[in-house]
Coordinates of C-alpha atoms (C1' of nucleotides) in Angstrom, one line a residue:
Chain E
M13 CA 176.7 68.9 -33.5
S14 CA 174.7 68.1 -37.5
E15 CA 175.7 65.2 -38.6
R16 CA 177.0 65.9 -42.0
R17 CA 175.5 63.4 -44.0
I18 CA 178.0 60.6 -45.2
D19 CA 177.5 60.7 -48.9
L20 CA 179.3 58.0 -50.1
R21 CA 178.0 58.4 -53.8
G22 CA 179.3 55.6 -56.2
M23 CA 180.1 53.3 -53.1
P24 CA 179.9 50.1 -55.3
L25 CA 182.6 48.9 -53.6
P26 CA 184.3 46.5 -55.5
S27 CA 184.3 47.6 -59.4
K28 CA 184.2 51.1 -59.0
W29 CA 186.4 52.6 -55.8
R30 CA 186.0 56.0 -55.1
P31 CA 189.5 57.1 -53.5
I32 CA 188.5 59.0 -50.5
P33 CA 185.3 58.8 -49.8
H34 CA 184.8 62.0 -47.2
E35 CA 183.3 65.1 -47.6
P36 CA 183.7 66.3 -51.0
T37 CA 186.8 68.8 -50.7
G38 CA 185.9 71.1 -53.2
A39 CA 182.2 71.6 -51.5
E40 CA 182.6 73.5 -49.0
P41 CA 184.1 77.3 -49.1
P42 CA 187.0 78.2 -47.0
F43 CA 185.1 80.8 -45.0
C44 CA 181.9 79.9 -42.3
S45 CA 179.0 82.2 -43.0
T46 CA 177.6 84.3 -39.9
D47 CA 174.8 82.0 -39.3
L48 CA 177.4 78.8 -39.1
R49 CA 179.4 81.2 -36.8
L50 CA 177.0 81.5 -34.0
Q51 CA 176.0 78.0 -34.4
I52 CA 179.6 76.4 -34.2
L53 CA 180.2 78.8 -31.1
H54 CA 176.8 77.7 -29.4
G55 CA 178.2 73.8 -30.0
L56 CA 181.0 74.4 -28.4
P57 CA 181.7 72.1 -25.6
F58 CA 182.8 75.1 -23.2
F59 CA 180.2 77.0 -24.4
A60 CA 177.6 74.3 -23.6
G61 CA 176.2 76.4 -20.6
L62 CA 175.9 79.8 -22.5
N63 CA 172.5 81.5 -24.0
Q64 CA 171.9 83.0 -27.2
T65 CA 172.6 86.4 -26.1
E66 CA 175.8 85.4 -24.6
I67 CA 177.0 83.6 -27.5
A68 CA 175.9 86.6 -29.0
A69 CA 178.0 89.0 -26.8
I70 CA 181.6 86.5 -27.3
N71 CA 180.9 86.4 -31.1
P72 CA 182.6 89.6 -32.1
L73 CA 185.9 88.0 -30.7
F74 CA 186.3 85.8 -32.9
H75 CA 187.4 85.7 -36.5
E76 CA 187.1 83.5 -39.1
R77 CA 189.5 82.6 -41.9
G78 CA 189.6 79.6 -44.1
Y79 CA 192.7 77.5 -44.8
T80 CA 193.3 75.5 -48.3
P81 CA 194.2 71.4 -47.5
G82 CA 198.2 71.3 -46.5
E83 CA 198.2 75.3 -45.8
T84 CA 199.7 76.2 -41.9
I85 CA 197.8 77.9 -39.7
Y86 CA 200.6 78.8 -37.3
A87 CA 204.1 77.0 -37.1
A88 CA 206.1 76.1 -34.3
G89 CA 208.3 79.2 -33.1
D90 CA 205.7 81.7 -34.0
P91 CA 204.7 83.8 -31.3
A92 CA 202.1 82.4 -29.6
G93 CA 198.5 84.6 -29.2
R94 CA 195.6 83.2 -30.8
L95 CA 193.2 80.3 -30.0
Y96 CA 191.5 78.8 -32.4
V97 CA 188.2 76.3 -32.9
V98 CA 188.0 74.1 -35.9
A99 CA 184.6 75.3 -37.5
T100 CA 184.7 72.9 -40.8
G101 CA 187.2 70.3 -41.7
K102 CA 190.1 68.6 -39.7
V103 CA 193.4 70.3 -38.6
K104 CA 196.3 68.2 -37.9
I105 CA 198.9 69.2 -34.8
L106 CA 202.4 68.1 -35.1
R107 CA 205.5 68.8 -34.1
H108 CA 209.0 68.7 -36.0
T109 CA 211.6 66.3 -34.6
L110 CA 215.3 67.1 -35.0
A111 CA 215.4 64.7 -37.8
G112 CA 213.2 66.1 -40.1
K113 CA 210.3 63.8 -38.8
D114 CA 206.9 65.0 -37.5
V115 CA 205.1 63.9 -35.0
L116 CA 201.2 64.1 -35.3
L117 CA 199.9 64.8 -31.8
D118 CA 196.3 65.2 -32.8
L119 CA 193.5 65.4 -35.8
L120 CA 191.0 67.7 -34.6
A121 CA 187.6 67.8 -35.7
P122 CA 184.9 70.6 -35.4
G123 CA 184.2 71.9 -32.3
E124 CA 187.9 71.4 -30.9
F125 CA 190.0 74.1 -30.1
F126 CA 193.7 74.6 -30.5
G127 CA 196.8 77.5 -29.9
A128 CA 197.1 79.7 -26.9
L129 CA 194.5 79.2 -24.4
S130 CA 196.8 81.5 -21.8
P131 CA 198.2 84.9 -22.9
L132 CA 201.4 84.1 -22.2
P133 CA 203.9 87.2 -23.7
G134 CA 207.3 86.1 -25.2
E135 CA 205.7 82.6 -25.4
E136 CA 205.8 80.6 -29.2
Y137 CA 203.6 78.0 -30.1
P138 CA 205.3 74.6 -29.4
D139 CA 203.5 72.6 -32.2
T140 CA 202.4 73.7 -35.8
A141 CA 198.8 73.5 -36.7
V142 CA 198.3 72.2 -40.6
A143 CA 194.7 72.4 -42.2
Q144 CA 194.3 68.4 -43.3
T145 CA 191.2 69.1 -45.5
V146 CA 189.6 72.8 -46.5
V147 CA 189.0 74.3 -42.7
C148 CA 187.0 77.1 -41.5
A149 CA 188.6 78.3 -38.1
L150 CA 187.5 80.7 -35.7
G151 CA 190.6 82.6 -33.9
I152 CA 190.2 84.7 -30.6
S153 CA 193.4 86.7 -29.1
S154 CA 194.2 84.5 -26.2
E155 CA 193.6 88.0 -24.1
D156 CA 190.0 88.1 -25.2
F157 CA 189.6 84.3 -24.2
R158 CA 191.1 84.6 -21.1
R159 CA 188.5 87.7 -20.4
V160 CA 185.7 85.1 -21.2
L161 CA 186.9 83.0 -19.1
D162 CA 187.0 85.6 -16.4
R163 CA 183.9 86.1 -17.2
F164 CA 182.2 82.9 -16.9
P165 CA 183.8 80.9 -14.7
P166 CA 181.8 77.6 -15.7
V167 CA 183.2 77.9 -19.0
A168 CA 186.9 77.6 -17.4
L169 CA 185.7 74.8 -15.8
K170 CA 184.7 72.9 -18.9
V171 CA 187.6 74.2 -20.7
L172 CA 189.7 72.2 -17.3
D173 CA 187.9 69.3 -18.0
I174 CA 188.6 69.1 -21.8
S175 CA 192.5 69.9 -21.0
Q176 CA 192.8 67.5 -18.2
A177 CA 191.2 64.7 -21.0
R178 CA 193.9 65.5 -23.2
L179 CA 196.7 65.4 -20.6
G180 CA 195.3 61.9 -20.1
D181 CA 195.5 60.9 -23.6
A182 CA 199.0 62.3 -23.9
Q183 CA 200.3 60.4 -21.1
E184 CA 198.4 57.1 -22.5
M185 CA 199.9 57.9 -25.6
V186 CA 203.7 57.9 -24.0
R187 CA 202.9 54.8 -22.2
R188 CA 202.3 52.9 -25.6
L189 CA 205.4 54.6 -27.2
S190 CA 207.7 53.1 -24.6
A191 CA 206.6 49.9 -24.4
S192 CA 204.4 48.6 -27.2
T193 CA 205.2 47.1 -31.0
A194 CA 204.5 48.8 -33.9
E195 CA 201.5 46.7 -34.7
Q196 CA 199.9 47.7 -31.2
R197 CA 200.3 51.3 -32.0
V198 CA 199.3 51.2 -35.6
A199 CA 196.1 49.6 -34.4
Y200 CA 195.8 52.0 -31.3
A201 CA 196.1 55.0 -33.5
L202 CA 193.8 53.4 -35.9
L203 CA 191.2 53.2 -32.9
K204 CA 192.0 56.3 -31.3
L205 CA 190.8 58.3 -34.9
G206 CA 187.6 55.6 -35.5
G207 CA 186.6 56.7 -32.5
K208 CA 186.7 60.4 -32.9
L209 CA 186.9 60.4 -36.9
G210 CA 184.9 57.4 -37.8
A211 CA 181.3 57.0 -39.6
Q212 CA 179.9 53.5 -39.9
T213 CA 180.0 52.2 -43.6
R214 CA 179.3 48.9 -45.3
E215 CA 183.0 48.9 -45.2
G216 CA 183.4 49.3 -41.4
L217 CA 184.4 52.4 -39.6
L218 CA 185.7 54.7 -42.2
I219 CA 187.6 57.7 -40.8
Q220 CA 186.5 60.9 -42.3
A221 CA 189.4 62.5 -43.5
P222 CA 192.4 62.0 -45.5
L223 CA 194.9 59.6 -44.2
S224 CA 198.5 58.8 -45.8
R225 CA 200.6 56.0 -44.6
S226 CA 202.9 58.8 -43.7
D227 CA 200.0 60.2 -41.3
L228 CA 199.4 57.1 -39.5
A229 CA 203.5 56.7 -39.0
E230 CA 203.7 59.9 -37.8
M231 CA 200.7 59.1 -35.4
A232 CA 202.4 56.2 -34.3
G233 CA 206.3 57.0 -34.2
L234 CA 207.0 54.5 -37.1
T235 CA 208.6 55.4 -40.6
T236 CA 206.4 55.0 -43.4
E237 CA 207.4 52.2 -44.5
T238 CA 206.8 50.5 -41.2
A239 CA 203.2 51.4 -40.8
S240 CA 202.7 50.8 -44.8
R241 CA 204.1 47.1 -43.8
V242 CA 202.0 47.2 -40.9
M243 CA 198.7 48.4 -42.9
S244 CA 199.4 45.3 -45.2
Q245 CA 199.4 43.4 -42.6
L246 CA 196.1 43.9 -41.0
Q247 CA 194.6 44.2 -44.6
R248 CA 195.2 40.5 -45.1
D249 CA 194.0 39.7 -42.0
G250 CA 191.2 41.5 -42.3
L251 CA 191.0 43.7 -39.4
I252 CA 191.0 47.3 -42.0
R253 CA 190.1 47.9 -45.5
S254 CA 192.3 50.8 -46.9
G255 CA 193.2 52.4 -49.9
R256 CA 195.0 55.3 -50.5
Q257 CA 194.5 58.0 -48.2
W258 CA 191.5 56.1 -46.5
V259 CA 190.8 53.4 -44.0
A260 CA 188.3 51.6 -43.0
L261 CA 188.0 49.6 -39.4
A262 CA 186.7 46.4 -40.1
D263 CA 186.8 44.6 -37.2
L264 CA 187.1 46.6 -33.9
A265 CA 187.1 44.0 -31.6
R266 CA 190.2 42.3 -33.0
L267 CA 191.4 45.4 -33.6
R268 CA 191.4 46.5 -29.9
R269 CA 192.6 43.0 -28.7
L270 CA 195.7 43.8 -30.5
A271 CA 196.2 47.6 -29.1
E272 CA 195.4 46.2 -25.6
G273 CA 198.8 43.4 -26.8
E274 CA 195.9 40.3 -25.9
S275 CA 195.8 37.5 -27.8
P276 CA 195.4 37.7 -31.5
G277 CA 192.9 35.1 -31.9
G278 CA 190.2 36.3 -33.8
Chain Y
M123 CA 237.3 50.7 -20.9
S124 CA 238.9 54.0 -20.6
E125 CA 237.7 54.6 -17.2
R126 CA 237.3 53.1 -13.9
R127 CA 233.8 54.1 -12.3
I128 CA 233.9 57.0 -10.1
D129 CA 235.5 56.4 -6.6
L130 CA 233.5 58.7 -4.6
R131 CA 235.7 57.7 -1.8
G132 CA 238.5 59.3 -3.3
M133 CA 236.5 62.7 -4.3
P134 CA 238.0 65.5 -2.9
L135 CA 234.4 66.2 -1.6
P136 CA 233.7 65.9 2.2
S137 CA 235.5 63.1 3.5
K138 CA 232.4 61.3 4.3
W139 CA 230.0 61.1 1.0
R140 CA 226.6 60.0 1.8
P141 CA 225.4 57.7 -1.2
I142 CA 222.2 59.3 -1.0
P143 CA 222.5 62.8 -0.4
H144 CA 219.1 64.1 0.0
E145 CA 216.6 64.5 2.9
P146 CA 217.8 62.1 5.3
T147 CA 214.6 59.6 5.0
G148 CA 214.2 58.9 8.7
A149 CA 214.1 62.6 9.8
E150 CA 210.7 63.4 8.4
P151 CA 208.0 62.0 10.4
P152 CA 205.0 60.8 7.9
F153 CA 202.8 63.2 8.9
C154 CA 202.3 67.0 8.5
S155 CA 201.5 69.3 11.5
T156 CA 199.0 71.6 11.2
D157 CA 201.3 74.8 11.1
L158 CA 202.6 73.2 8.1
R159 CA 199.6 71.9 6.3
L160 CA 198.1 75.4 6.3
Q161 CA 202.1 76.8 5.2
I162 CA 202.0 74.3 2.5
L163 CA 198.2 75.1 1.3
H164 CA 199.5 78.8 1.5
G165 CA 202.0 78.2 -0.8
L166 CA 200.5 76.0 -3.6
P167 CA 200.8 78.0 -6.7
F168 CA 196.9 78.0 -7.5
F169 CA 196.0 79.1 -4.2
A170 CA 198.3 82.0 -4.5
G171 CA 195.6 84.3 -4.9
L172 CA 194.1 84.0 -1.6
N173 CA 194.3 85.2 1.7
Q174 CA 194.7 83.7 5.0
T175 CA 191.1 83.3 5.7
E176 CA 190.0 82.1 3.1
I177 CA 193.1 79.3 3.4
A178 CA 191.8 78.3 6.9
A179 CA 188.4 78.1 5.3
I180 CA 189.5 75.2 2.7
N181 CA 192.0 73.9 4.9
P182 CA 189.7 71.5 6.6
L183 CA 188.5 70.0 3.4
F184 CA 192.0 68.4 3.2
H185 CA 193.2 65.2 4.9
E186 CA 196.7 64.8 5.4
R187 CA 198.5 61.1 5.8
G188 CA 201.6 59.7 5.4
Y189 CA 203.3 57.2 3.3
T190 CA 206.5 55.4 3.3
P191 CA 208.7 54.8 0.4
G192 CA 207.5 52.3 -2.2
E193 CA 204.1 52.4 -0.8
T194 CA 201.0 53.3 -3.0
I195 CA 198.7 56.3 -2.7
Y196 CA 196.3 54.5 -5.3
A197 CA 196.9 52.4 -8.1
A198 CA 195.4 52.3 -11.3
G199 CA 191.8 51.1 -12.2
D200 CA 191.1 52.2 -8.3
P201 CA 188.0 54.5 -8.0
A202 CA 188.9 57.8 -8.6
G203 CA 187.7 60.4 -6.1
R204 CA 190.4 62.2 -4.3
L205 CA 192.9 65.3 -5.6
Y206 CA 196.3 64.8 -3.7
V207 CA 199.1 67.6 -3.2
V208 CA 202.3 66.4 -2.2
A209 CA 203.6 68.4 1.3
T210 CA 206.5 67.0 1.6
G211 CA 208.9 64.3 0.2
K212 CA 208.7 63.0 -3.6
V213 CA 205.8 61.2 -5.5
K214 CA 206.1 59.1 -8.5
I215 CA 203.6 58.7 -11.6
L216 CA 203.6 55.8 -12.8
R217 CA 201.4 53.8 -15.6
H218 CA 201.9 49.8 -16.2
T219 CA 202.2 48.6 -19.7
L220 CA 201.0 45.1 -20.7
A221 CA 204.7 43.8 -20.4
G222 CA 204.6 44.6 -16.6
K223 CA 206.9 47.0 -17.4
D224 CA 205.9 50.5 -15.7
V225 CA 206.2 53.9 -17.2
L226 CA 207.1 56.6 -15.4
L227 CA 205.1 60.0 -16.3
D228 CA 206.2 62.3 -13.4
L229 CA 208.0 62.9 -10.2
L230 CA 206.4 65.1 -8.1
A231 CA 207.9 67.7 -5.4
P232 CA 206.2 69.3 -2.7
G233 CA 203.3 71.6 -4.1
E234 CA 202.5 69.9 -7.2
F235 CA 199.1 68.2 -7.3
F236 CA 198.0 64.7 -8.4
G237 CA 195.0 62.6 -8.6
A238 CA 191.3 63.2 -10.0
L239 CA 190.5 66.7 -10.2
S240 CA 187.1 66.6 -11.6
P241 CA 184.5 64.4 -9.9
L242 CA 183.8 61.9 -12.4
P243 CA 181.5 59.1 -10.9
G244 CA 182.4 55.8 -11.7
E245 CA 185.9 56.9 -12.9
E246 CA 189.3 54.9 -12.4
Y247 CA 192.5 56.4 -11.8
P248 CA 194.5 55.7 -15.3
D249 CA 197.7 55.8 -13.6
T250 CA 199.6 54.9 -10.0
A251 CA 201.1 57.2 -7.8
V252 CA 203.6 55.9 -5.4
A253 CA 205.5 57.1 -2.3
Q254 CA 209.3 57.6 -3.6
T255 CA 210.8 59.1 -0.4
V256 CA 208.7 59.1 3.1
V257 CA 205.7 61.2 2.3
C258 CA 203.5 63.7 3.7
A259 CA 200.5 64.3 1.3
L260 CA 197.1 66.3 1.4
G261 CA 194.1 64.8 -0.1
I262 CA 191.0 66.7 -0.9
S263 CA 187.9 64.5 -2.3
S264 CA 187.2 65.9 -6.1
E265 CA 183.9 66.9 -4.9
D266 CA 185.1 69.3 -2.5
F267 CA 187.7 70.6 -4.6
R268 CA 184.9 70.8 -7.5
R269 CA 183.7 73.5 -5.0
V270 CA 186.6 75.2 -4.3
L271 CA 187.2 75.9 -8.1
D272 CA 183.4 77.0 -8.1
R273 CA 184.0 79.7 -5.0
F274 CA 187.0 81.1 -6.4
P275 CA 187.2 81.3 -10.1
P276 CA 190.9 82.8 -10.1
V277 CA 191.8 78.9 -8.6
A278 CA 190.3 77.5 -11.9
L279 CA 192.7 79.3 -14.1
K280 CA 195.7 78.7 -12.4
V281 CA 194.8 75.0 -12.6
L282 CA 194.3 75.4 -15.8
D283 CA 197.3 77.2 -16.7
I284 CA 199.5 73.8 -14.6
S285 CA 197.1 71.4 -16.8
Q286 CA 197.9 72.9 -20.2
A287 CA 201.9 73.5 -19.2
R288 CA 201.9 69.5 -18.1
L289 CA 200.2 68.5 -21.1
G290 CA 202.2 70.5 -23.4
D291 CA 205.1 68.5 -21.4
A292 CA 203.4 65.1 -22.2
Q293 CA 203.4 66.0 -25.9
E294 CA 207.0 67.1 -25.8
M295 CA 207.9 63.5 -24.1
V296 CA 205.7 62.0 -27.3
R297 CA 207.5 64.2 -29.4
R298 CA 211.2 62.7 -28.1
L299 CA 209.7 59.3 -27.7
S300 CA 208.5 59.0 -31.5
A301 CA 212.4 60.1 -32.9
S302 CA 215.2 60.2 -30.3
T303 CA 218.4 57.7 -29.5
A304 CA 218.5 56.3 -26.0
E305 CA 221.1 58.8 -25.3
Q306 CA 218.7 61.9 -26.3
R307 CA 216.0 60.4 -24.2
V308 CA 218.5 60.2 -21.1
A309 CA 219.7 63.3 -21.2
Y310 CA 216.3 64.7 -21.6
A311 CA 215.2 63.2 -18.5
L312 CA 218.3 63.9 -16.5
L313 CA 217.3 67.4 -17.4
K314 CA 214.1 67.7 -16.8
L315 CA 214.2 66.2 -13.3
G316 CA 217.4 68.6 -12.7
G317 CA 214.7 71.3 -13.3
K318 CA 212.7 70.7 -11.4
L319 CA 214.3 68.5 -8.3
G320 CA 217.8 70.0 -8.9
A321 CA 220.3 71.4 -6.4
Q322 CA 223.6 72.9 -7.1
T323 CA 226.5 71.3 -5.0
R324 CA 229.5 71.1 -5.6
E325 CA 229.1 67.8 -7.6
G326 CA 226.6 69.7 -10.3
L327 CA 223.5 69.7 -10.2
L328 CA 222.1 67.0 -7.9
I329 CA 219.0 65.5 -8.5
Q330 CA 217.3 65.6 -4.7
A331 CA 215.3 62.5 -5.2
P332 CA 216.5 58.9 -4.9
L333 CA 216.8 57.7 -8.4
S334 CA 217.4 53.9 -9.4
R335 CA 218.7 53.0 -13.2
S336 CA 215.0 51.3 -13.6
D337 CA 213.3 54.7 -12.5
L338 CA 215.1 56.5 -15.3
A339 CA 214.6 53.5 -17.9
E340 CA 211.0 54.1 -17.2
M341 CA 211.3 57.9 -17.7
A342 CA 213.0 57.0 -21.1
G343 CA 211.1 54.5 -22.6
L344 CA 214.5 52.1 -22.0
T345 CA 215.4 48.9 -20.3
T346 CA 217.2 49.1 -17.0
E347 CA 220.0 47.7 -19.0
T348 CA 220.3 50.5 -21.3
A349 CA 219.9 52.7 -19.2
S350 CA 223.1 52.0 -17.4
R351 CA 225.0 51.4 -20.2
V352 CA 224.0 55.4 -21.3
M353 CA 224.8 56.2 -17.8
S354 CA 228.1 54.5 -17.6
Q355 CA 228.8 56.6 -21.1
L356 CA 227.6 60.1 -19.9
Q357 CA 229.9 59.2 -16.9
R358 CA 232.9 58.5 -18.9
D359 CA 232.1 61.5 -21.2
G360 CA 232.5 63.4 -17.7
L361 CA 228.3 65.0 -18.5
I362 CA 227.4 63.5 -15.3
R363 CA 228.4 61.8 -11.7
S364 CA 226.2 59.0 -10.6
G365 CA 226.1 56.1 -8.1
R366 CA 223.8 54.0 -6.3
Q367 CA 220.1 55.6 -6.4
W368 CA 221.7 59.3 -7.0
V369 CA 222.4 61.6 -10.2
A370 CA 224.4 64.5 -10.5
L371 CA 224.6 67.0 -13.6
A372 CA 227.6 68.2 -14.4
D373 CA 227.8 69.8 -17.4
L374 CA 224.4 71.2 -18.3
A375 CA 225.6 72.8 -21.6
R376 CA 226.4 69.5 -22.9
L377 CA 223.7 67.4 -21.9
R378 CA 221.4 70.2 -23.4
R379 CA 223.3 69.8 -26.5
L380 CA 223.1 66.1 -26.4
A381 CA 219.6 66.4 -25.7
E382 CA 218.6 68.6 -28.5
G383 CA 220.3 66.5 -30.9
E384 CA 223.2 69.0 -31.7
S385 CA 226.6 68.0 -32.4
P386 CA 228.3 66.5 -29.6
G387 CA 231.5 68.8 -29.1
G388 CA 232.2 69.8 -25.5
Chain J
dC166 C1' 229.8 37.3 7.3
dG167 C1' 226.7 36.1 4.0
dC168 C1' 221.8 38.1 1.9
dT169 C1' 219.7 41.1 -0.7
dG170 C1' 219.5 44.7 -3.9
dC171 C1' 221.5 47.6 -7.3
dC172 C1' 224.4 48.0 -10.7
dT173 C1' 227.1 47.0 -14.7
dT174 C1' 228.8 44.1 -18.6
dG175 C1' 228.9 41.0 -22.5
dA176 C1' 226.8 38.1 -26.3
dT177 C1' 223.2 36.8 -28.7
dC178 C1' 218.7 38.3 -31.1
dT179 C1' 214.4 40.9 -32.6
dT180 C1' 212.5 44.7 -34.4
dC181 C1' 212.5 48.4 -36.9
dT182 C1' 215.1 51.6 -39.7
dT183 C1' 217.1 52.7 -43.9
dC184 C1' 218.1 52.6 -49.0
dA185 C1' 216.9 51.2 -52.7
dA186 C1' 213.2 50.1 -56.5
dA187 C1' 209.1 49.1 -58.6
dA188 C1' 204.2 49.2 -59.1
dC189 C1' 200.1 52.0 -58.8
dG190 C1' 196.7 55.7 -59.0
dT191 C1' 195.2 60.3 -60.3
dG192 C1' 195.1 63.9 -62.5
dT193 C1' 197.2 66.4 -66.4
dG194 C1' 197.9 67.9 -71.2
dG195 C1' 198.1 66.6 -75.7
Chain X
dC106 C1' 190.8 58.7 -75.1
dC107 C1' 195.5 57.9 -74.0
dA108 C1' 200.1 58.9 -72.8
dC109 C1' 202.7 60.7 -69.2
dA110 C1' 204.4 62.9 -64.6
dC111 C1' 204.0 63.0 -60.2
dG112 C1' 203.0 61.8 -56.0
dT113 C1' 201.7 57.5 -52.8
dT114 C1' 202.2 52.9 -51.6
dT115 C1' 204.5 48.9 -51.6
dT116 C1' 208.5 45.3 -51.3
dG117 C1' 213.0 44.0 -51.1
dA118 C1' 217.6 43.5 -48.8
dA119 C1' 220.8 44.9 -45.8
dG120 C1' 222.0 47.5 -41.4
dA121 C1' 221.6 49.6 -36.6
dA122 C1' 219.6 50.3 -32.1
dG123 C1' 217.6 48.5 -28.6
dA124 C1' 216.2 44.4 -26.1
dT125 C1' 216.6 40.1 -24.0
dC126 C1' 219.1 36.7 -21.5
dA127 C1' 222.5 35.6 -18.8
dA128 C1' 226.4 36.3 -15.3
dG129 C1' 229.0 39.1 -12.2
dG130 C1' 230.3 42.6 -8.9
dC131 C1' 229.2 46.2 -5.3
dA132 C1' 227.2 48.0 -1.4
dG133 C1' 224.4 48.3 2.7
dC134 C1' 222.5 45.4 6.4
dG135 C1' 220.6 41.9 9.3

DNA sequence: CGCTGCCTTGATCTTCTTCAAAACGTGTGG
DNA sequence: CCACACGTTTTGAAGAAGATCAAGGCAGCG
């Protein structure tokens, strides 16, 4: 996976602080070059074992499409029939609650898949996928993907491993929602994001995605206000640095202790 | 309070009401007959496509073992290396929280698997499996099971489907823990159990497993006391019937409405 | 019969939500 | 370049939901 250079131009921290020091959203066109497509497909964890010829054979089954920030890729309740792979950008996976609040289940980076793995006629997507940034996604019909799995059993095994890992993550989330304080849940959400989207900067581990207090609240099962209060406290304590739509983790060790419920000592 | 606790002795039901009208715990020996083994293996959802010969070839890879109620099959932190299948009985899957409280992730019925699907050297079980009743389980080493998957790709696809379904369930749980009341969570837990372990009786859909208030609390992310209060209320409202270690769902429609957060009207 | 769990119920307390308002930053149009 | 408008973030005060602490009751069992 090609390491996108983290351009923190104008990173003169103190004085003029760039609000969202991530990939400039306007720079990437909302579509993938053919070249990039093959590169993405080849880089997919579950296609790792396939050779160039095989990838090239699978390639035409995918359709690409660009999305603008905030655009819905599919919505809960839509008839489910496609599997997607993030090529560039970040995709939010969420579920709506009865009370109108949303729950953010995952924030996907390039190379991760989402949508309908298996062709189940009459099924609906249980969740909603929304582009968090400018996104290019590759889509394949569930039927076609199933045929790929039929044809390349090792791919199916790799997908199974990923699925199991995600199940473990979700169950861990259940555990934490069942018995953690607001502070612990926020700390855990930040660490999870940091592990997946973090890039080392002089500010700390910067989370490479526009992340609002609402997003964080939805990840941690809290209200925006509570998330904000917790974030303020964490910042006062020096565990994080944060501003409008961005967060950097300044003290991973203490964040981990906090998330695990151990003594707060610094 | 409006009504007294349900008095089962006065019920119009059978004169002699068994407090836990499930499988009599002492009746089943804690081991499986060889005959039963083959029958179980053949009945497994993910072995559905295999013929007798293939099943017979796989059979020797499994080792059987019996467990008494409350016995731990494996504990979180143990080196992970085996996959289990419930042959008879019910198995609790749970995670421990920092505060000593447990979270009940699932209650498995015969035919369901648990444990380590993939051989990951150095890995530990993230959860604990405990026999809820007298249990007979078939175990297979992760390596052997991986070989089975390698050899029978359709089995892998079926396992993948199950894994995805469980992921969806876990994410649904996350949603509900994030934004539901105690009442809604209990109702949802009961419905989930009813769908999996329910048997129609004149009391309603009886959940075929010994289920304490603590178990329910652990499923719904509540304290035992709150679970008890909610259950009392549900019983007063006629949605359920319950006693020591057992629950029957008397009004599925209203329970569903409650779980979905719709109007309580009955 | 009394012991040991399981279940229930009450009173109090903590945490988080809710409602409300203001400060801040960002981009926009004059 | 400045002023304004909009969305995000922050903060406060009041309220509600559930947790916690504590006690008592009921059932099965030795």
